[in-house]
Every structure is written in C-alpha cells, then in structure tokens.
PDB file of C-alpha atoms and ligand atoms in Angstrom:
ATOM      1  CA  MET P   1     -79.486 101.146 -78.861  1.00 57.00           C
ATOM      2  CA  HIS P   2     -80.598 103.796 -81.353  1.00 87.00           C
ATOM      3  CA  GLU P   3     -83.782 104.387 -79.347  1.00 91.00           C
ATOM      4  CA  LEU P   4     -81.707 105.096 -76.235  1.00 93.00           C
ATOM      5  CA  SER P   5     -80.033 108.118 -77.835  1.00 92.00           C
ATOM      6  CA  VAL P   6     -83.362 109.286 -79.287  1.00 92.00           C
ATOM      7  CA  SER P   7     -84.940 108.997 -75.808  1.00 95.00           C
ATOM      8  CA  SER P   8     -82.106 110.973 -74.248  1.00 95.00           C
ATOM      9  CA  ALA P   9     -82.548 113.724 -76.838  1.00 94.00           C
ATOM     10  CA  ILE P  10     -86.304 113.871 -76.163  1.00 95.00           C
ATOM     11  CA  VAL P  11     -85.885 113.974 -72.379  1.00 96.00           C
ATOM     12  CA  ASP P  12     -83.194 116.686 -72.642  1.00 95.00           C
ATOM     13  CA  THR P  13     -85.491 118.838 -74.771  1.00 94.00           C
ATOM     14  CA  VAL P  14     -88.502 118.334 -72.513  1.00 95.00           C
ATOM     15  CA  VAL P  15     -86.571 119.007 -69.301  1.00 95.00           C
ATOM     16  CA  ARG P  16     -85.325 122.294 -70.792  1.00 94.00           C
ATOM     17  CA  HIS P  17     -88.841 123.384 -71.790  1.00 93.00           C
ATOM     18  CA  ALA P  18     -90.516 122.242 -68.586  1.00 93.00           C
ATOM     19  CA  ALA P  19     -88.293 124.556 -66.522  1.00 91.00           C
ATOM     20  CA  GLY P  20     -88.759 122.574 -63.341  1.00 92.00           C
ATOM     21  CA  ARG P  21     -92.461 121.818 -63.762  1.00 93.00           C
ATOM     22  CA  ARG P  22     -93.569 118.199 -63.603  1.00 94.00           C
ATOM     23  CA  VAL P  23     -94.349 116.822 -67.058  1.00 95.00           C
ATOM     24  CA  THR P  24     -97.464 114.648 -67.475  1.00 95.00           C
ATOM     25  CA  ALA P  25     -97.362 113.988 -71.219  1.00 95.00           C
ATOM     26  CA  VAL P  26     -94.937 114.355 -74.110  1.00 96.00           C
ATOM     27  CA  GLU P  27     -95.954 114.243 -77.762  1.00 95.00           C
ATOM     28  CA  VAL P  28     -93.224 113.477 -80.257  1.00 95.00           C
ATOM     29  CA  ARG P  29     -93.204 113.417 -84.046  1.00 94.00           C
ATOM     30  CA  LEU P  30     -90.945 110.783 -85.541  1.00 92.00           C
ATOM     31  CA  GLY P  31     -90.250 110.420 -89.231  1.00 91.00           C
ATOM     32  CA  ARG P  32     -90.418 106.912 -90.711  1.00 88.00           C
ATOM     33  CA  LEU P  33     -86.877 107.311 -92.022  1.00 87.00           C
ATOM     34  CA  ARG P  34     -85.615 107.535 -88.445  1.00 87.00           C
ATOM     35  CA  GLN P  35     -86.562 103.869 -88.116  1.00 86.00           C
ATOM     36  CA  VAL P  36     -87.442 104.193 -84.461  1.00 90.00           C
ATOM     37  CA  VAL P  37     -89.273 101.202 -82.967  1.00 90.00           C
ATOM     38  CA  PRO P  38     -92.170 102.656 -80.906  1.00 91.00           C
ATOM     39  CA  THR P  39     -92.187  99.983 -78.166  1.00 93.00           C
ATOM     40  CA  SER P  40     -88.432 100.262 -77.818  1.00 94.00           C
ATOM     41  CA  LEU P  41     -88.612 104.055 -77.637  1.00 95.00           C
ATOM     42  CA  ALA P  42     -91.318 103.851 -74.951  1.00 95.00           C
ATOM     43  CA  PHE P  43     -89.116 101.488 -72.947  1.00 95.00           C
ATOM     44  CA  TYR P  44     -86.036 103.723 -73.108  1.00 96.00           C
ATOM     45  CA  PHE P  45     -88.046 106.879 -72.518  1.00 96.00           C
ATOM     46  CA  GLU P  46     -89.277 105.433 -69.228  1.00 96.00           C
ATOM     47  CA  LEU P  47     -85.718 104.473 -68.290  1.00 96.00           C
ATOM     48  CA  VAL P  48     -84.089 107.779 -69.229  1.00 96.00           C
ATOM     49  CA  SER P  49     -86.836 109.909 -67.661  1.00 96.00           C
ATOM     50  CA  ARG P  50     -86.351 108.439 -64.186  1.00 96.00           C
ATOM     51  CA  GLU P  51     -85.439 111.068 -61.628  1.00 95.00           C
ATOM     52  CA  THR P  52     -86.248 113.889 -64.037  1.00 96.00           C
ATOM     53  CA  VAL P  53     -89.422 116.002 -64.285  1.00 95.00           C
ATOM     54  CA  CYS P  54     -90.499 113.586 -67.061  1.00 95.00           C
ATOM     55  CA  GLU P  55     -90.726 110.595 -64.766  1.00 95.00           C
ATOM     56  CA  GLY P  56     -94.085 108.871 -65.244  1.00 95.00           C
ATOM     57  CA  ALA P  57     -95.065 111.082 -68.188  1.00 96.00           C
ATOM     58  CA  ARG P  58     -97.120 109.576 -71.014  1.00 96.00           C
ATOM     59  CA  LEU P  59     -95.241 109.410 -74.310  1.00 96.00           C
ATOM     60  CA  ASP P  60     -97.429 109.934 -77.388  1.00 95.00           C
ATOM     61  CA  GLN P  61     -95.649 109.006 -80.581  1.00 95.00           C
ATOM     62  CA  GLU P  62     -96.822 110.246 -83.949  1.00 94.00           C
ATOM     63  CA  VAL P  63     -95.071 108.542 -86.839  1.00 91.00           C
ATOM     64  CA  VAL P  64     -94.725 110.849 -89.850  1.00 92.00           C
ATOM     65  CA  PRO P  65     -94.818 108.998 -93.188  1.00 92.00           C
ATOM     66  CA  ALA P  66     -91.746 109.298 -95.370  1.00 91.00           C
ATOM     67  CA  ARG P  67     -92.513 111.290 -98.518  1.00 92.00           C
ATOM     68  CA  LEU P  68     -90.280 112.044-101.442  1.00 91.00           C
ATOM     69  CA  ARG P  69     -90.790 114.590-104.209  1.00 94.00           C
ATOM     70  CA  CYS P  70     -89.283 114.446-107.668  1.00 95.00           C
ATOM     71  CA  SER P  71     -87.496 117.604-108.801  1.00 95.00           C
ATOM     72  CA  GLU P  72     -88.134 116.777-112.463  1.00 95.00           C
ATOM     73  CA  CYS P  73     -91.900 116.318-112.536  1.00 97.00           C
ATOM     74  CA  ALA P  74     -92.978 117.319-108.967  1.00 96.00           C
ATOM     75  CA  HIS P  75     -94.530 113.892-108.359  1.00 96.00           C
ATOM     76  CA  ALA P  76     -94.645 113.115-104.619  1.00 95.00           C
ATOM     77  CA  TRP P  77     -95.058 109.705-103.042  1.00 92.00           C
ATOM     78  CA  GLU P  78     -94.799 107.833 -99.761  1.00 91.00           C
ATOM     79  CA  ILE P  79     -92.183 105.194 -99.171  1.00 85.00           C
ATOM     80  CA  ASP P  80     -91.788 102.342 -96.724  1.00 74.00           C
ATOM     81  CA  MET P  81     -88.147 101.755 -97.440  1.00 67.00           C
ATOM     82  CA  PRO P  82     -85.688 104.281 -98.845  1.00 64.00           C
ATOM     83  CA  HIS P  83     -86.155 104.144-102.613  1.00 64.00           C
ATOM     84  CA  PHE P  84     -84.713 107.263-104.148  1.00 77.00           C
ATOM     85  CA  ARG P  85     -85.961 107.197-107.712  1.00 86.00           C
ATOM     86  CA  CYS P  86     -89.175 108.754-108.981  1.00 91.00           C
ATOM     87  CA  PRO P  87     -91.699 106.050-109.988  1.00 88.00           C
ATOM     88  CA  GLU P  88     -93.288 108.419-112.520  1.00 92.00           C
ATOM     89  CA  CYS P  89     -90.330 109.593-114.594  1.00 94.00           C
ATOM     90  CA  GLU P  90     -87.485 107.540-113.068  1.00 89.00           C
ATOM     91  CA  SER P  91     -85.435 110.637-112.246  1.00 91.00           C
ATOM     92  CA  ALA P  92     -83.050 110.220-109.312  1.00 86.00           C
ATOM     93  CA  ASP P  93     -83.224 113.961-108.615  1.00 91.00           C
ATOM     94  CA  VAL P  94     -85.647 113.684-105.692  1.00 88.00           C
ATOM     95  CA  ASN P  95     -85.948 115.403-102.331  1.00 88.00           C
ATOM     96  CA  VAL P  96     -87.119 114.056 -98.984  1.00 87.00           C
ATOM     97  CA  GLU P  97     -90.306 115.973 -98.108  1.00 88.00           C
ATOM     98  CA  SER P  98     -90.918 114.272 -94.783  1.00 89.00           C
ATOM     99  CA  GLY P  99     -89.791 111.263 -92.809  1.00 87.00           C
ATOM    100  CA  GLU P 100     -86.754 112.694 -91.058  1.00 85.00           C
ATOM    101  CA  GLU P 101     -88.658 114.361 -88.221  1.00 88.00           C
ATOM    102  CA  LEU P 102     -87.429 113.920 -84.696  1.00 86.00           C
ATOM    103  CA  GLU P 103     -89.101 116.589 -82.672  1.00 88.00           C
ATOM    104  CA  VAL P 104     -91.006 117.162 -79.474  1.00 92.00           C
ATOM    105  CA  ALA P 105     -94.362 118.492 -80.679  1.00 91.00           C
ATOM    106  CA  SER P 106     -95.802 119.412 -77.285  1.00 91.00           C
ATOM    107  CA  ILE P 107     -95.579 118.759 -73.589  1.00 91.00           C
ATOM    108  CA  GLU P 108     -98.146 118.897 -70.820  1.00 90.00           C
ATOM    109  CA  VAL P 109     -97.094 120.047 -67.388  1.00 90.00           C
ATOM    110  CA  GLU P 110     -98.841 120.114 -64.052  1.00 85.00           C
ATOM    111  CA  GLU P 111     -99.934 123.501 -62.806  1.00 72.00           C
ATOM    112  CA  ALA P 112     -97.420 124.861 -60.361  1.00 58.00           C
ATOM    113  CA  GLU P 113     -98.700 124.527 -56.833  1.00 53.00           C
ATOM    114  CA  CYS P 114     -99.726 127.770 -55.292  1.00 49.00           C
ATOM    115  CA  THR P 115     -97.734 128.737 -52.277  1.00 52.00           C
ATOM    116  CA  VAL P 116     -99.873 130.860 -50.030  1.00 53.00           C
ATOM    117  CA  SER P 117     -97.863 133.136 -47.834  1.00 49.00           C
ATOM    118  CA  ARG P 118     -99.332 135.635 -45.497  1.00 49.00           C
TER     119      ARG P 118
HETATM  120 ZN1  LIG I 201     -90.485 112.436-111.652  1.00 82.09          ZN
END
C-alpha cells in the first residue's frame, strides 16, 4: 500500500498547484530508493485522482537512478539495491547523491475557458 500514500501525496501537491484548473498531465520524478512500482503507482494515482482536478490526467513517471558518493575518495556509482560501502576504497562514509526523489516535476493544465460577458 506504499504506492497509495505516494499517490495521495502527488495528487495533494498537484491539486494545490492547479488552483482549480483541470490537469491533463502530471510528471513525477521518483528515486529508485523509494522502491515505487510504476504500474502500482499508476493504478493508485487513477483511484486517488477521481473527483479531483487530476481525474483522467496522464501520469508520466521518471525513475531517477540511485547514486552514492564516497566521502573518502569522491567515487560515485549507481546502485540497484542499497549497498552503502564504496567499491573503490571500501569506505562506509558515503552519501546518497540521488535516488530519494519524490517530487512533482511539472503539471499540464487546460486553458481556463473564457467567459464572455457583455
Ligand atoms: Zn571511496
């Protein structure tokens, strides 16, 4: 049910930014370390977005690779699974450079309909 809470967070953010405009597409950046399953996220996004301005919006998911950097020798590498030791010098003093992203990168909204009053 992890993807359900991630979907709720995305929809909350988008609804706030859309300010009442209908949303047609949402682009999200998800770090590998978040371990979000894309098909599952798409499913919950559709569910959570019902009856909001996001209903029917396309969800574009960009998965950001997880990268670590060693504080000792500045070596940086990508990981599939958390592995917190530098392969170059074996130091455990490493920092996560990327992979923890969970952000709405952009949204597309429909142009507000013009109300012609005379
Ligand atoms: Zn190192």
